[in-house]
Short mmCIF file of C-alpha atoms in Angstrom, two decimals:
data_model
loop_
_atom_site.label_atom_id
_atom_site.label_comp_id
_atom_site.label_asym_id
_atom_site.label_seq_id
_atom_site.Cartn_x
_atom_site.Cartn_y
_atom_site.Cartn_z
CA GLY A 1030 85.79 -71.65 62.63
CA VAL A 1031 88.89 -69.63 63.52
CA LEU A 1032 87.95 -69.67 67.21
CA PHE A 1033 87.39 -73.44 67.07
CA VAL A 1034 90.82 -74.03 65.52
CA GLN A 1035 92.38 -71.75 68.15
CA ASN A 1036 90.63 -73.71 70.94
CA VAL A 1037 91.87 -77.02 69.52
CA GLY A 1038 95.41 -75.66 69.37
CA THR A 1039 95.16 -74.47 72.95
CA GLU A 1040 93.89 -77.87 74.10
CA PHE A 1041 96.73 -79.61 72.25
CA ALA A 1042 99.30 -77.34 73.96
CA LEU A 1043 97.62 -77.92 77.32
CA TRP A 1044 97.90 -81.71 77.03
CA THR A 1045 101.49 -81.68 75.68
CA VAL A 1046 103.54 -78.61 76.66
CA CYS A 1047 101.80 -78.16 80.00
CA ILE A 1048 102.18 -81.82 81.01
CA PHE A 1049 105.80 -81.88 79.83
CA SER A 1050 106.57 -78.85 82.01
CA PHE A 1051 104.97 -80.59 85.02
CA LEU A 1052 106.99 -83.77 84.50
CA GLY A 1053 110.28 -81.91 84.09
CA ARG A 1054 112.00 -84.82 82.35
CA PHE A 1055 111.99 -86.75 79.09
CA ASP A 1056 111.92 -90.53 79.21
CA SER A 1057 109.65 -93.42 78.23
CA GLN A 1058 107.13 -92.51 80.92
CA THR A 1059 107.04 -88.92 79.62
CA VAL A 1060 106.25 -90.15 76.12
CA LYS A 1061 103.52 -92.38 77.52
CA ASN A 1062 101.97 -89.46 79.41
CA LEU A 1063 102.12 -87.22 76.33
CA LEU A 1064 100.30 -89.83 74.24
CA ASN A 1065 97.13 -89.29 76.21
CA VAL A 1066 93.53 -89.61 75.03
CA PRO A 1067 92.94 -85.88 74.18
CA VAL A 1068 96.12 -85.76 72.07
CA LEU A 1069 95.27 -88.98 70.23
CA VAL A 1070 91.70 -87.76 69.60
CA ILE A 1071 92.89 -84.42 68.19
CA VAL A 1072 95.46 -86.07 65.92
CA GLY A 1073 92.95 -88.74 64.85
CA CYS A 1074 90.25 -86.17 64.00
CA LEU A 1075 92.74 -84.11 61.99
CA LEU A 1076 93.78 -87.19 60.02
CA ILE A 1077 90.14 -88.09 59.34
CA ASN A 1078 89.45 -84.57 58.10
CA ILE A 1079 92.54 -84.53 55.89
CA PHE A 1080 92.22 -87.95 54.28
CA ASP A 1081 88.40 -88.48 54.54
CA PRO A 1082 88.51 -92.28 54.91
CA PHE A 1083 84.73 -92.48 54.45
CA GLN A 1084 85.18 -91.88 50.75
CA TYR A 1085 86.74 -95.33 50.47
CA LEU A 1086 83.62 -97.09 51.79
CA PRO A 1087 81.58 -98.99 49.23
CA LEU A 1088 79.02 -96.82 47.43
CA THR A 1089 76.08 -98.77 48.88
CA TRP A 1090 77.38 -98.18 52.43
CA ARG A 1091 77.75 -94.44 51.84
CA TYR A 1092 74.27 -94.26 50.32
CA ALA A 1093 72.77 -96.11 53.31
CA ILE A 1094 74.60 -93.92 55.81
CA LYS A 1095 73.56 -90.69 54.07
CA HIS A 1096 69.92 -91.48 53.22
CA HIS A 1097 68.86 -93.66 56.16
CA GLY A 1098 70.31 -91.62 59.01
CA ILE A 1099 72.64 -94.41 60.17
CA ASP A 1100 75.28 -91.79 61.01
CA ILE A 1101 73.10 -90.68 63.93
CA LEU A 1102 74.36 -93.73 65.82
CA PHE A 1103 77.84 -92.24 65.49
CA TRP A 1104 77.16 -88.53 65.99
CA THR A 1105 74.63 -88.72 68.85
CA PRO A 1106 77.05 -90.09 71.51
CA ILE A 1107 79.76 -87.68 70.31
CA ASN A 1108 77.32 -84.78 70.65
CA MET A 1109 76.33 -85.92 74.18
CA LEU A 1110 79.96 -86.23 75.23
CA ALA A 1111 80.77 -82.77 73.78
CA MET A 1112 77.93 -81.15 75.71
CA SER A 1113 79.10 -82.71 78.97
CA ALA A 1114 82.76 -81.74 78.52
CA ILE A 1115 82.61 -78.27 80.08
CA PRO A 1116 80.39 -79.29 83.07
CA LEU A 1117 82.71 -82.20 83.80
CA SER A 1118 85.75 -79.95 83.53
CA LEU A 1119 84.19 -77.47 85.97
CA LEU A 1120 83.44 -80.31 88.39
CA CYS A 1121 87.05 -81.56 88.18
CA VAL A 1122 88.48 -78.07 88.74
CA GLY A 1123 86.02 -77.26 91.54
CA SER A 1124 86.67 -80.50 93.41
CA THR A 1125 90.44 -80.04 93.10
CA ILE A 1126 90.21 -76.47 94.41
CA ALA A 1127 88.01 -77.62 97.32
CA GLU A 1128 90.54 -80.34 98.15
CA GLN A 1129 93.71 -78.25 97.82
CA LEU A 1130 92.64 -74.78 98.96
CA HIS A 1131 93.92 -74.36 102.51
CA LEU A 1132 94.35 -70.72 103.47
CA SER A 1133 96.93 -71.65 106.07
CA ASP A 1134 99.31 -72.79 103.30
CA PHE A 1135 99.24 -69.34 101.73
CA VAL A 1136 99.19 -67.30 104.93
CA GLU A 1137 102.14 -69.27 106.30
CA ASP A 1138 104.55 -67.43 104.02
CA ILE A 1139 102.57 -64.38 103.00
CA GLY A 1140 105.59 -62.75 101.35
CA LYS A 1141 106.14 -65.68 99.00
CA THR A 1142 102.42 -65.89 98.27
CA PHE A 1143 102.26 -62.18 97.37
CA ARG A 1144 105.36 -62.36 95.18
CA LEU A 1145 104.09 -65.41 93.28
CA ALA A 1146 100.64 -63.91 92.77
CA THR A 1147 102.11 -60.59 91.64
CA LEU A 1148 104.55 -62.23 89.23
CA SER A 1149 101.83 -64.41 87.68
CA VAL A 1150 99.53 -61.42 87.23
CA LEU A 1151 102.28 -59.31 85.65
CA LEU A 1152 103.20 -62.10 83.24
CA ARG A 1153 99.73 -63.21 82.14
CA LEU A 1154 97.79 -59.96 82.41
CA LEU A 1155 100.44 -57.42 81.38
CA ILE A 1156 103.48 -58.81 79.56
CA PHE A 1157 101.82 -61.62 77.61
CA PRO A 1158 98.91 -59.45 76.39
CA CYS A 1159 101.39 -56.86 75.07
CA LEU A 1160 103.34 -59.54 73.20
CA ILE A 1161 100.19 -61.20 71.84
CA LEU A 1162 98.76 -57.86 70.66
CA LEU A 1163 102.03 -57.02 68.93
CA ALA A 1164 101.72 -60.32 67.06
CA ALA A 1165 98.08 -59.58 66.19
CA LYS A 1166 99.07 -56.16 64.86
CA TYR A 1167 102.02 -57.05 62.70
CA ILE A 1168 101.66 -60.69 61.66
CA PRO A 1169 99.73 -60.85 58.38
CA CYS A 1170 96.50 -62.80 59.04
CA SER A 1171 92.77 -62.53 58.53
CA ARG A 1172 90.51 -60.12 60.39
CA GLU A 1173 88.86 -63.02 62.25
CA THR A 1174 92.22 -64.36 63.40
CA LYS A 1175 93.18 -60.91 64.73
CA ILE A 1176 89.92 -60.66 66.70
CA VAL A 1177 90.35 -64.14 68.22
CA THR A 1178 93.96 -63.28 69.12
CA VAL A 1179 92.81 -60.14 70.94
CA ILE A 1180 90.30 -62.19 72.93
CA TYR A 1181 93.00 -64.67 73.91
CA ALA A 1182 95.31 -61.83 74.90
CA SER A 1183 92.68 -60.50 77.29
CA MET A 1184 92.03 -63.82 79.05
CA SER A 1185 93.44 -64.82 82.43
CA SER A 1186 95.37 -68.02 83.01
CA ALA A 1187 93.47 -71.27 82.64
CA THR A 1188 92.01 -73.18 85.57
CA PHE A 1189 92.30 -76.74 84.27
CA PRO A 1190 96.11 -76.85 84.81
CA ILE A 1191 95.20 -77.14 88.51
CA VAL A 1192 93.84 -80.60 87.76
CA LEU A 1193 96.80 -81.43 85.51
CA ALA A 1194 99.24 -80.33 88.22
CA GLU A 1195 97.62 -82.71 90.69
CA THR A 1196 97.51 -85.56 88.18
CA TYR A 1197 101.05 -85.24 86.83
CA GLY A 1198 102.96 -84.22 89.94
CA GLY A 1199 103.15 -80.47 89.44
CA ASP A 1200 103.02 -77.80 92.14
CA VAL A 1201 99.27 -77.66 92.76
CA LYS A 1202 99.50 -74.72 95.14
CA THR A 1203 101.35 -72.61 92.55
CA ALA A 1204 98.81 -73.50 89.89
CA LEU A 1205 95.98 -72.75 92.30
CA LEU A 1206 97.39 -69.40 93.41
CA THR A 1207 98.17 -68.39 89.81
CA SER A 1208 94.68 -69.24 88.57
CA LEU A 1209 92.80 -67.59 91.43
CA SER A 1210 94.86 -64.39 91.47
CA ASN A 1211 94.61 -64.07 87.68
CA SER A 1212 90.87 -64.67 87.68
CA LEU A 1213 90.35 -61.99 90.31
CA VAL A 1214 92.45 -59.31 88.61
CA ALA A 1215 91.14 -60.23 85.14
CA ILE A 1216 87.71 -58.88 86.11
CA ALA A 1217 89.25 -55.43 85.60
CA THR A 1218 91.87 -56.15 82.93
CA THR A 1219 89.86 -58.24 80.46
CA PRO A 1220 87.54 -55.42 79.28
CA PHE A 1221 90.54 -53.07 79.08
CA TRP A 1222 92.57 -55.42 76.87
CA ILE A 1223 89.61 -56.18 74.58
CA VAL A 1224 88.86 -52.50 73.96
CA THR A 1225 92.53 -51.49 73.72
CA GLY A 1226 93.42 -54.50 71.58
CA LEU A 1227 90.67 -53.96 69.02
CA LYS A 1228 91.64 -50.29 68.67
CA TRP A 1229 95.32 -51.24 68.40
CA ILE A 1230 94.75 -53.64 65.49
CA GLY A 1231 92.38 -51.21 63.80
CA ILE A 1232 89.03 -52.88 64.31
#
């Protein structure tokens, strides 16, 4: 449950903060882009869980839904969409990488490429993990929350922002270089941060 809530929060940040940083401005078009389908779905599901509108349905409707399996017409398509979400995301990321990855663009200015890759690795795989682990150590929260926080501290940068950068006018090459360099280095750093982080928080 804690991991699910963390994932939802991450998705919400991805579709708001990340897009806002790509746009680099705040106007009516920005608001329109921020009110996208994932954000509306997250907010809508939270409201449904908080207020439980199904309790206001007539008793006979609730009885029919519960005892005759009518809710399967609602949950089956949602389940199918949920199972296809990750494969579709991988296809979107893979196709964007295939379209945008031109080695000549990075070799052209090898110094700039190296500096950008090094800076992104230092930020996401060194500085951010230290800050996140400090929070996991000293902020009062449950054991499960601390474990999930350690896992997130150990992760590399996300890959889906590559697609968002292309869609919302961000620097695709920067997003691409950041994601690829982080993913490569994270092969070594992820196990280290998990082991170190769990010891650091006393688990």
